[in-house]
Coordinates of N, CA and C in Angstrom, one line a residue:
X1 N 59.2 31.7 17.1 CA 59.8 32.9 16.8 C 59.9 33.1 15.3
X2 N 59.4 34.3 15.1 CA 59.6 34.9 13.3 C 60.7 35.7 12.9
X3 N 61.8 34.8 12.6 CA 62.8 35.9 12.0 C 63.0 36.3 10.8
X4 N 63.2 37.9 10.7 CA 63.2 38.0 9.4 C 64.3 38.9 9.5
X5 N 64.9 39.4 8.3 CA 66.2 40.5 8.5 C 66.0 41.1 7.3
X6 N 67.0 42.2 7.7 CA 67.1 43.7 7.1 C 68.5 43.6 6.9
X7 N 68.8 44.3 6.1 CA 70.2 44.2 5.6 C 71.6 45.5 6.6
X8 N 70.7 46.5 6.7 CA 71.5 48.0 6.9 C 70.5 48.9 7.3
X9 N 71.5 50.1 8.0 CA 70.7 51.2 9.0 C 71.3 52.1 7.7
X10 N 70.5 52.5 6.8 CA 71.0 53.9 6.1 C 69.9 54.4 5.8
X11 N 70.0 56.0 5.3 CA 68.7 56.1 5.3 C 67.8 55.8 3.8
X12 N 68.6 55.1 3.0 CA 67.7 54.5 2.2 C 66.6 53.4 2.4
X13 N 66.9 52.4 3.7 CA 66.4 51.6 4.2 C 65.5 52.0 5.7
X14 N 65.3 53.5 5.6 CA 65.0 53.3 7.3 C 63.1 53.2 6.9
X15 N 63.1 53.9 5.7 CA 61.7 53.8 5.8 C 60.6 52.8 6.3
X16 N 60.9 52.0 6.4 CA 59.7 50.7 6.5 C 59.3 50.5 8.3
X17 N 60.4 51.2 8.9 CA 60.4 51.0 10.2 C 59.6 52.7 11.0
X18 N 59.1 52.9 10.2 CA 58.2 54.3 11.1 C 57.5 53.4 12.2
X19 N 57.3 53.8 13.0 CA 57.0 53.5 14.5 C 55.8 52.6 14.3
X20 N 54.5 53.2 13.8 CA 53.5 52.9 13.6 C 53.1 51.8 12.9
X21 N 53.4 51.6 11.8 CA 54.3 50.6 10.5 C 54.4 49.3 11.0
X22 N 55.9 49.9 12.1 CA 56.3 48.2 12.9 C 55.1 47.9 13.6
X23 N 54.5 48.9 14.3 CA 53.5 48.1 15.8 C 52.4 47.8 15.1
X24 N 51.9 47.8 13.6 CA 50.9 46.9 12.8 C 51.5 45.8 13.0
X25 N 52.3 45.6 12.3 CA 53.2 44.5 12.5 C 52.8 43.4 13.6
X26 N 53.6 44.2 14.8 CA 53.5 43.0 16.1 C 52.2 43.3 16.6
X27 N 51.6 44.0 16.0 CA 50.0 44.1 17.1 C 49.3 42.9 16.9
X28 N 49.7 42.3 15.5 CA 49.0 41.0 14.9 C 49.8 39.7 15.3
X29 N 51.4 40.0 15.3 CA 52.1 38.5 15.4 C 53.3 39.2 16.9
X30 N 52.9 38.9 17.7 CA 53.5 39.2 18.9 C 54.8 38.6 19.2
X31 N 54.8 38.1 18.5 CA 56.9 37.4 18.6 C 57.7 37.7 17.4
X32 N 57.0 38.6 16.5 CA 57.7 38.6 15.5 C 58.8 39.8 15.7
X33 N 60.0 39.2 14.9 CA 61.5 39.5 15.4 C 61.9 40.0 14.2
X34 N 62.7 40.7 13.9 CA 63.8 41.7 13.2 C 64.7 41.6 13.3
X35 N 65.6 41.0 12.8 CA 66.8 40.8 12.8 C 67.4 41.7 11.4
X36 N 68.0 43.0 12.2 CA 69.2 43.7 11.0 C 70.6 43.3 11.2
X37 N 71.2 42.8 10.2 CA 72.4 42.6 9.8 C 73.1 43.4 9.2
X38 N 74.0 43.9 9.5 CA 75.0 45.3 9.3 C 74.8 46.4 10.0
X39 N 75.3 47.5 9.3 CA 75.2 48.6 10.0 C 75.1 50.2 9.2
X40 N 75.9 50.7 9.7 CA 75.9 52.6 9.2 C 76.3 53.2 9.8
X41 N 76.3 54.2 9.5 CA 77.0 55.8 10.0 C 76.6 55.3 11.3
X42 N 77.6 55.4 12.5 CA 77.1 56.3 14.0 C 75.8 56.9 14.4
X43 N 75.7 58.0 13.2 CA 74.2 59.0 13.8 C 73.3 57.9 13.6
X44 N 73.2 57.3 12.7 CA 72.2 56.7 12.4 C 71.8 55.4 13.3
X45 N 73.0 54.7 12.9 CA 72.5 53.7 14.6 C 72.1 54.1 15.5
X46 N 72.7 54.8 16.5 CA 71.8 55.9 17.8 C 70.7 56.1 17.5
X47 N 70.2 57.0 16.5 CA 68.8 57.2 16.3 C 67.8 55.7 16.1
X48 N 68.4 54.7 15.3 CA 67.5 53.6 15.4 C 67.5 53.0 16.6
X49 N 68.7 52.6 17.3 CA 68.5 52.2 18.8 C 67.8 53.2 19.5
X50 N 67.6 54.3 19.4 CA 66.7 55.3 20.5 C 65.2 55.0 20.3
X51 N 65.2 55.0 18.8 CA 63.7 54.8 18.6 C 63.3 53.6 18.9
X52 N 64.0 52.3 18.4 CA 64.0 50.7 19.4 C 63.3 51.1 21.0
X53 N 64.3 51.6 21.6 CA 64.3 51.9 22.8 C 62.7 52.5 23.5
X54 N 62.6 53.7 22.6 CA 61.4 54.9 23.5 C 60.2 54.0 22.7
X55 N 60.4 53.5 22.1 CA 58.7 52.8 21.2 C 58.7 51.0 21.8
X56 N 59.4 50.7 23.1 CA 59.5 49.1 23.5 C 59.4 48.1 22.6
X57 N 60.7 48.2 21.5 CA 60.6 47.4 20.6 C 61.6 46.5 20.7
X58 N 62.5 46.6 21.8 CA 63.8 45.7 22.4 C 63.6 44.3 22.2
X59 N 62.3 43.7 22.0 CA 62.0 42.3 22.1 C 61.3 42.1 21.0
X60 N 61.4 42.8 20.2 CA 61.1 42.8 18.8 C 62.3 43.1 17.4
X61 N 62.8 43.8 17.6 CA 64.1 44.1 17.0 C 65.7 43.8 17.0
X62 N 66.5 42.9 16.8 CA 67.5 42.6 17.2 C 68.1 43.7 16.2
X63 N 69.2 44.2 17.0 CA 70.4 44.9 15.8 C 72.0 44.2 15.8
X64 N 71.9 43.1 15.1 CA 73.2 42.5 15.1 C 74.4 42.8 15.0
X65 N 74.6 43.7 13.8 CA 75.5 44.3 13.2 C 76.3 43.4 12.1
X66 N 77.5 43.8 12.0 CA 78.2 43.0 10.5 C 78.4 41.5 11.1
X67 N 77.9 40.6 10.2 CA 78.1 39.3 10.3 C 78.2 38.6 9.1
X68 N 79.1 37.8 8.6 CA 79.7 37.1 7.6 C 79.8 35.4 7.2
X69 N 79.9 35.2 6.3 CA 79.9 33.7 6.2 C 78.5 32.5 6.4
X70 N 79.4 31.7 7.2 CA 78.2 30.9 7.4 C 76.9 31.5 8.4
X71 N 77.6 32.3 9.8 CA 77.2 33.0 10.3 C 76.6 34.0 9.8
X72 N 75.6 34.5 9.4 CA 75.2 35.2 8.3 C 74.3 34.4 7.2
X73 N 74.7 33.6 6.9 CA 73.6 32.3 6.1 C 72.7 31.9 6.7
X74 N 73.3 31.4 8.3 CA 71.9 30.5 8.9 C 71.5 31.3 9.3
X75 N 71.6 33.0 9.8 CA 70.2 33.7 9.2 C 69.5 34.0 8.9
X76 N 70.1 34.2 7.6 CA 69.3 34.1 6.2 C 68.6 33.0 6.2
X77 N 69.1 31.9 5.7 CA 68.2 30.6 5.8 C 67.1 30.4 6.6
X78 N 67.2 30.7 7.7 CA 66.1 30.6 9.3 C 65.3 31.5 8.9
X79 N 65.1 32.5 8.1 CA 64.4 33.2 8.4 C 63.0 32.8 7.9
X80 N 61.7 33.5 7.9 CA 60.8 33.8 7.2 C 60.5 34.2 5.9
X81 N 61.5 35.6 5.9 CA 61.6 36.1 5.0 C 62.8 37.0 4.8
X82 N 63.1 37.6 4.1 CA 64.4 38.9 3.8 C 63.1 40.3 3.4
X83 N 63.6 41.3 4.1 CA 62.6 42.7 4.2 C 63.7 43.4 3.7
X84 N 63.8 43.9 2.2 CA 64.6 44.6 1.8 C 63.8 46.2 1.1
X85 N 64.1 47.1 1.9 CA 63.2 47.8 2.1 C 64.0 49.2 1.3
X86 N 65.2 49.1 0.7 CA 65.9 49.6 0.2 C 64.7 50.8 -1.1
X87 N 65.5 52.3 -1.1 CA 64.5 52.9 -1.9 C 65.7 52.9 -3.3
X88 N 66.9 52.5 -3.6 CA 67.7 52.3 -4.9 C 68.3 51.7 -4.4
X89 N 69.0 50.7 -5.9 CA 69.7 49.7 -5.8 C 70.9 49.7 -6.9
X90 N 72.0 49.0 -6.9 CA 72.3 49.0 -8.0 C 72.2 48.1 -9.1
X91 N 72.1 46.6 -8.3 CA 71.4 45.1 -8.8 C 70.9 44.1 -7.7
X92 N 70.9 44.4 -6.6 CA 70.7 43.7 -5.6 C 71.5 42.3 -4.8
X93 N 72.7 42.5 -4.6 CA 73.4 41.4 -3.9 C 72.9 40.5 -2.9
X94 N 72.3 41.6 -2.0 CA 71.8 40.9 -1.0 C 70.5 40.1 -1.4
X95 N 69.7 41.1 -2.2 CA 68.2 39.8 -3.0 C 68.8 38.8 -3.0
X96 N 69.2 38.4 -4.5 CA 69.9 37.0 -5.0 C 70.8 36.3 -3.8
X97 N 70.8 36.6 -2.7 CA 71.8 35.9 -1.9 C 70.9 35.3 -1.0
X98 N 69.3 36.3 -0.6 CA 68.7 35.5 0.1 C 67.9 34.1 -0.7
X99 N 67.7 34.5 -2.1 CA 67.0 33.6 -2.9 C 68.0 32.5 -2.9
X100 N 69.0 32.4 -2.9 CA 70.0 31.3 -3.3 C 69.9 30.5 -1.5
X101 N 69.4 31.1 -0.7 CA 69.2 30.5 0.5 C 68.1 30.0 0.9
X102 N 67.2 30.4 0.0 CA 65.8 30.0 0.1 C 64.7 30.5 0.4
X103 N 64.9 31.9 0.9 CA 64.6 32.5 1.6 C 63.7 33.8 0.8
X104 N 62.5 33.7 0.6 CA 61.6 34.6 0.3 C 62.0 36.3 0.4
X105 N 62.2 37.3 -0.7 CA 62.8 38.5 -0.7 C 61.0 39.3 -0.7
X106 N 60.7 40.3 0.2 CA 59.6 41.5 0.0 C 60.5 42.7 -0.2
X107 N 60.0 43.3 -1.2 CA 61.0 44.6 -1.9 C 60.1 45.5 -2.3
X108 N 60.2 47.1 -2.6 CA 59.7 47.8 -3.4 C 59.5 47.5 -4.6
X109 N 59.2 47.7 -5.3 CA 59.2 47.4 -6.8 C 59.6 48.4 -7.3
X110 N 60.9 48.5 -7.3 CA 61.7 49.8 -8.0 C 62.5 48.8 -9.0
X111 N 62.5 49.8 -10.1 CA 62.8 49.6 -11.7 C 63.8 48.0 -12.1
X112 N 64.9 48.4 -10.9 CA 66.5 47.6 -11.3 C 65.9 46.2 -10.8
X113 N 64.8 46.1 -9.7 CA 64.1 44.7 -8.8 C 63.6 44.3 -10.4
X114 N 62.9 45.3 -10.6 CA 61.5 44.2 -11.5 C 62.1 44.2 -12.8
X115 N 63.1 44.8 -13.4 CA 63.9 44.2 -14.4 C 64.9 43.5 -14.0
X116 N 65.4 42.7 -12.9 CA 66.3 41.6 -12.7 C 65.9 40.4 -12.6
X117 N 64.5 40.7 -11.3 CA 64.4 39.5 -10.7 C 62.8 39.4 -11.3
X118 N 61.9 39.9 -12.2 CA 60.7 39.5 -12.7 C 60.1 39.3 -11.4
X119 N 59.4 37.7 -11.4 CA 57.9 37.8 -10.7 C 58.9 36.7 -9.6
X120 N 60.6 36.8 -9.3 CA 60.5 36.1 -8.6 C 60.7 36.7 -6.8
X121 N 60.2 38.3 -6.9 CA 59.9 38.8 -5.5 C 58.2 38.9 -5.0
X122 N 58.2 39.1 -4.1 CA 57.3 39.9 -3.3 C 57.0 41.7 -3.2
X123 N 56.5 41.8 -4.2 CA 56.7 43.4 -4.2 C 55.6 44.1 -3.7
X124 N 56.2 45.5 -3.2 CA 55.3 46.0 -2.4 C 55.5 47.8 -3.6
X125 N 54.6 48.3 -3.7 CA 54.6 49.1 -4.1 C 55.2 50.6 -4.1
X126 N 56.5 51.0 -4.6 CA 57.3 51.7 -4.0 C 57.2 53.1 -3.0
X127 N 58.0 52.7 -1.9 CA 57.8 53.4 -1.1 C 56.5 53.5 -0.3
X128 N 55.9 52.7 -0.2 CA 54.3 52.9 0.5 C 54.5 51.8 1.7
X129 N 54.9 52.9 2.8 CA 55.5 52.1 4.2 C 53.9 51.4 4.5
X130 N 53.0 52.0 4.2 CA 51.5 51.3 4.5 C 51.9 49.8 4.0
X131 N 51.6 49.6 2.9 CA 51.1 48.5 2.0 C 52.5 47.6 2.2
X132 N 53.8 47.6 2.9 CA 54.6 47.3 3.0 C 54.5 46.5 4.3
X133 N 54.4 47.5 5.2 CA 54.0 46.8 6.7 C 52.4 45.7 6.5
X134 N 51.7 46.3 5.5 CA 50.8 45.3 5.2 C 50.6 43.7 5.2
X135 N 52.1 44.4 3.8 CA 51.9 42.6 3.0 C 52.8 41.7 4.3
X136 N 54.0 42.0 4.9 CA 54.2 41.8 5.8 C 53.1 41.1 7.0
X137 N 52.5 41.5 7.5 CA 51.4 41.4 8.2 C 50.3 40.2 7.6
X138 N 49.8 40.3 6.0 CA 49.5 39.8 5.8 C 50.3 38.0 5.2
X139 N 51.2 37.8 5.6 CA 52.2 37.2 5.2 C 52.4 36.0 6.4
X140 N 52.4 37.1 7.8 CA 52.4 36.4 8.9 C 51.2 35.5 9.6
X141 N 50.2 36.3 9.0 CA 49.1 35.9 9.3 C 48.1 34.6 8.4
X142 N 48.7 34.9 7.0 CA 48.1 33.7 6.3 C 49.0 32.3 6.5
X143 N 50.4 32.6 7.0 CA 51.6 31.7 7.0 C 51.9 31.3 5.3
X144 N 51.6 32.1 4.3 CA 52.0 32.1 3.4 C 53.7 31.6 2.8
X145 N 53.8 30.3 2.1 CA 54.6 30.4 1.4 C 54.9 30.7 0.2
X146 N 56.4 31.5 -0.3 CA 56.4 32.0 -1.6 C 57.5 30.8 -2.5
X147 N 57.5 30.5 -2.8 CA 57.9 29.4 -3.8 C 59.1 29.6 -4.9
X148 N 60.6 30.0 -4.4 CA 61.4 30.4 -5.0 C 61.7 29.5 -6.2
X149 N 61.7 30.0 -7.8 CA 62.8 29.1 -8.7 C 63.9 29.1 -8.7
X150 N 64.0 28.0 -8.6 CA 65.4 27.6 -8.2 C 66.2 27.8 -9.7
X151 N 65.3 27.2 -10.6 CA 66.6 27.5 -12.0 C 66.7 29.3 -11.8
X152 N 65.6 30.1 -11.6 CA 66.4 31.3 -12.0 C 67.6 31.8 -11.1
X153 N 67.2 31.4 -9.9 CA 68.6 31.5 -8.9 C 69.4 31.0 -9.3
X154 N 69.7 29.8 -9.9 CA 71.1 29.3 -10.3 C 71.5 29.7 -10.8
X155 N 70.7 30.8 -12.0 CA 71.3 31.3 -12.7 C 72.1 32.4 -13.1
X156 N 72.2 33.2 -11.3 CA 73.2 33.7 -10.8 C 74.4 33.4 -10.5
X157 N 74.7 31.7 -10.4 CA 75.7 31.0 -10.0 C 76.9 31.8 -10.1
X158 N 78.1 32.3 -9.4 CA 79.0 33.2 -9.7 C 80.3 32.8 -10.8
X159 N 80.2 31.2 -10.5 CA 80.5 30.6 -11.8 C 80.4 30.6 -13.3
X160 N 79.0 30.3 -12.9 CA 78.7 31.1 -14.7 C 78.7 32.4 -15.0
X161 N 78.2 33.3 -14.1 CA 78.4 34.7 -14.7 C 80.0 35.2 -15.0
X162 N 81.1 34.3 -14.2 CA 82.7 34.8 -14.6 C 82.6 34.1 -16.0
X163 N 82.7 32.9 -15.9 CA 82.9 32.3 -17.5 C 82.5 32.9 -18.4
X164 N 80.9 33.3 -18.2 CA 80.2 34.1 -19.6 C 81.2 35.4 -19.5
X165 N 81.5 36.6 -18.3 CA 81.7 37.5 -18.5 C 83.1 37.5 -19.2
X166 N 84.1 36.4 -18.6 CA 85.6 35.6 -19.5 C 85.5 35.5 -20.7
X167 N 84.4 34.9 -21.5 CA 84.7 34.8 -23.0 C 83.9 36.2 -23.8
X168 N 83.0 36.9 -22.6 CA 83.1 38.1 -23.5 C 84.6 38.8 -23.5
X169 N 85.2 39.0 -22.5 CA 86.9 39.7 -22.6 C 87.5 38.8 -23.4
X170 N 87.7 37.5 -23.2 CA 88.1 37.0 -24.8 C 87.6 37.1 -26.2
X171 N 86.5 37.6 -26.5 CA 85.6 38.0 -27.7 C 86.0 39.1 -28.0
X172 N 86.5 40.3 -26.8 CA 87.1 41.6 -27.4 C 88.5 41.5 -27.8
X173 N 88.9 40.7 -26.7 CA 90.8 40.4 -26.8 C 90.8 40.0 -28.2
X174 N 89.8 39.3 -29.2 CA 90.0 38.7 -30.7 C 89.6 39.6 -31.3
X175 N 89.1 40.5 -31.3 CA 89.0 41.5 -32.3 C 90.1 41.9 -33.2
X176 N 90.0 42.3 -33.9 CA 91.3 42.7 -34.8 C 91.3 44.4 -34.7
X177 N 92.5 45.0 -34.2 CA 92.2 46.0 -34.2 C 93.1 47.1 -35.1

């Protein structure tokens, strides 16, 4: 089984899942599974469950909904990969959270990705549900692994980013005003 997950049903994220898109997808890897974690508006769930539904993708798509903690890690962790199909970001929490799990991130390559995380995603070129379901596809099929650094993930550590962010507020607190 290939699990991979999606973070949220909004419609900044629904792009990647056009009908046609997914069934590239399993036309080639026939157990591959989707696992979305969280959720959205009401309308929007219904409409993704309908289209699940009328396009027989019930055994291809799991819709979990909100899941937390550890429960929510061995997810992440288990998976193949993280499919963050997001069209803006603000810095990406969920990226860096799958990297810190080990877990290979495929993204657009929009501005705030490729000035944070450099060459350490999988990018797909923005917004091109083609070349997205592609690399995907081609990912499953070569069994490709991507090879996260681990120093640059650390270097999210939430530890250090308080500290550094703490002695900048102590740096202003000394100012003389």
């Amino acid at each position: 089984l290939w699990c991979n997950i999606c973070r949220e049903i909004s419609p900044s994220e629904r792009f990647f899942w056009s009908n046609r898109n997914f069934k590239k997808v399993i036309k080639f890897k026939k157990d591959f599974c989707l696992l979305v974690i969280g959720g959205g508006p009401e309308h929007l769930q219904k409409e993704f469950d309908y289209l699940i539904k009328i396009n027989d993708l019930s055994n291809n798509i799991k819709v979990l909904g909100f899941r937390y903690g550890e429960e929510k890690n061995n997810y992440i962790k288990n998976s193949k990969f993280f499919l963050c199909t997001s069209r803006n970001e603000s810095w990406g929490a969920t990226v860096i959270e799958s990297l810190s799990l080990n877990t290979p991130v495929i993204a657009y390559d929009i501005d705030v990705f490729k000035s944070i995380f450099k060459d350490n995603l999988i990018y797909v070129n923005s917004f091109d549900v083609d070349e997205f379901a592609t690399t995907v596809k081609n990912l499953l099929l070569n069994n490709s692994n991507f090879t996260i650094n681990k120093n640059f993930v650390d270097s999210f550590d939430y530890s250090i980013i308080f500290n550094h962010d703490l002695n900048i507020i102590k740096e202003i607190n000394d100012v003389p005003k």
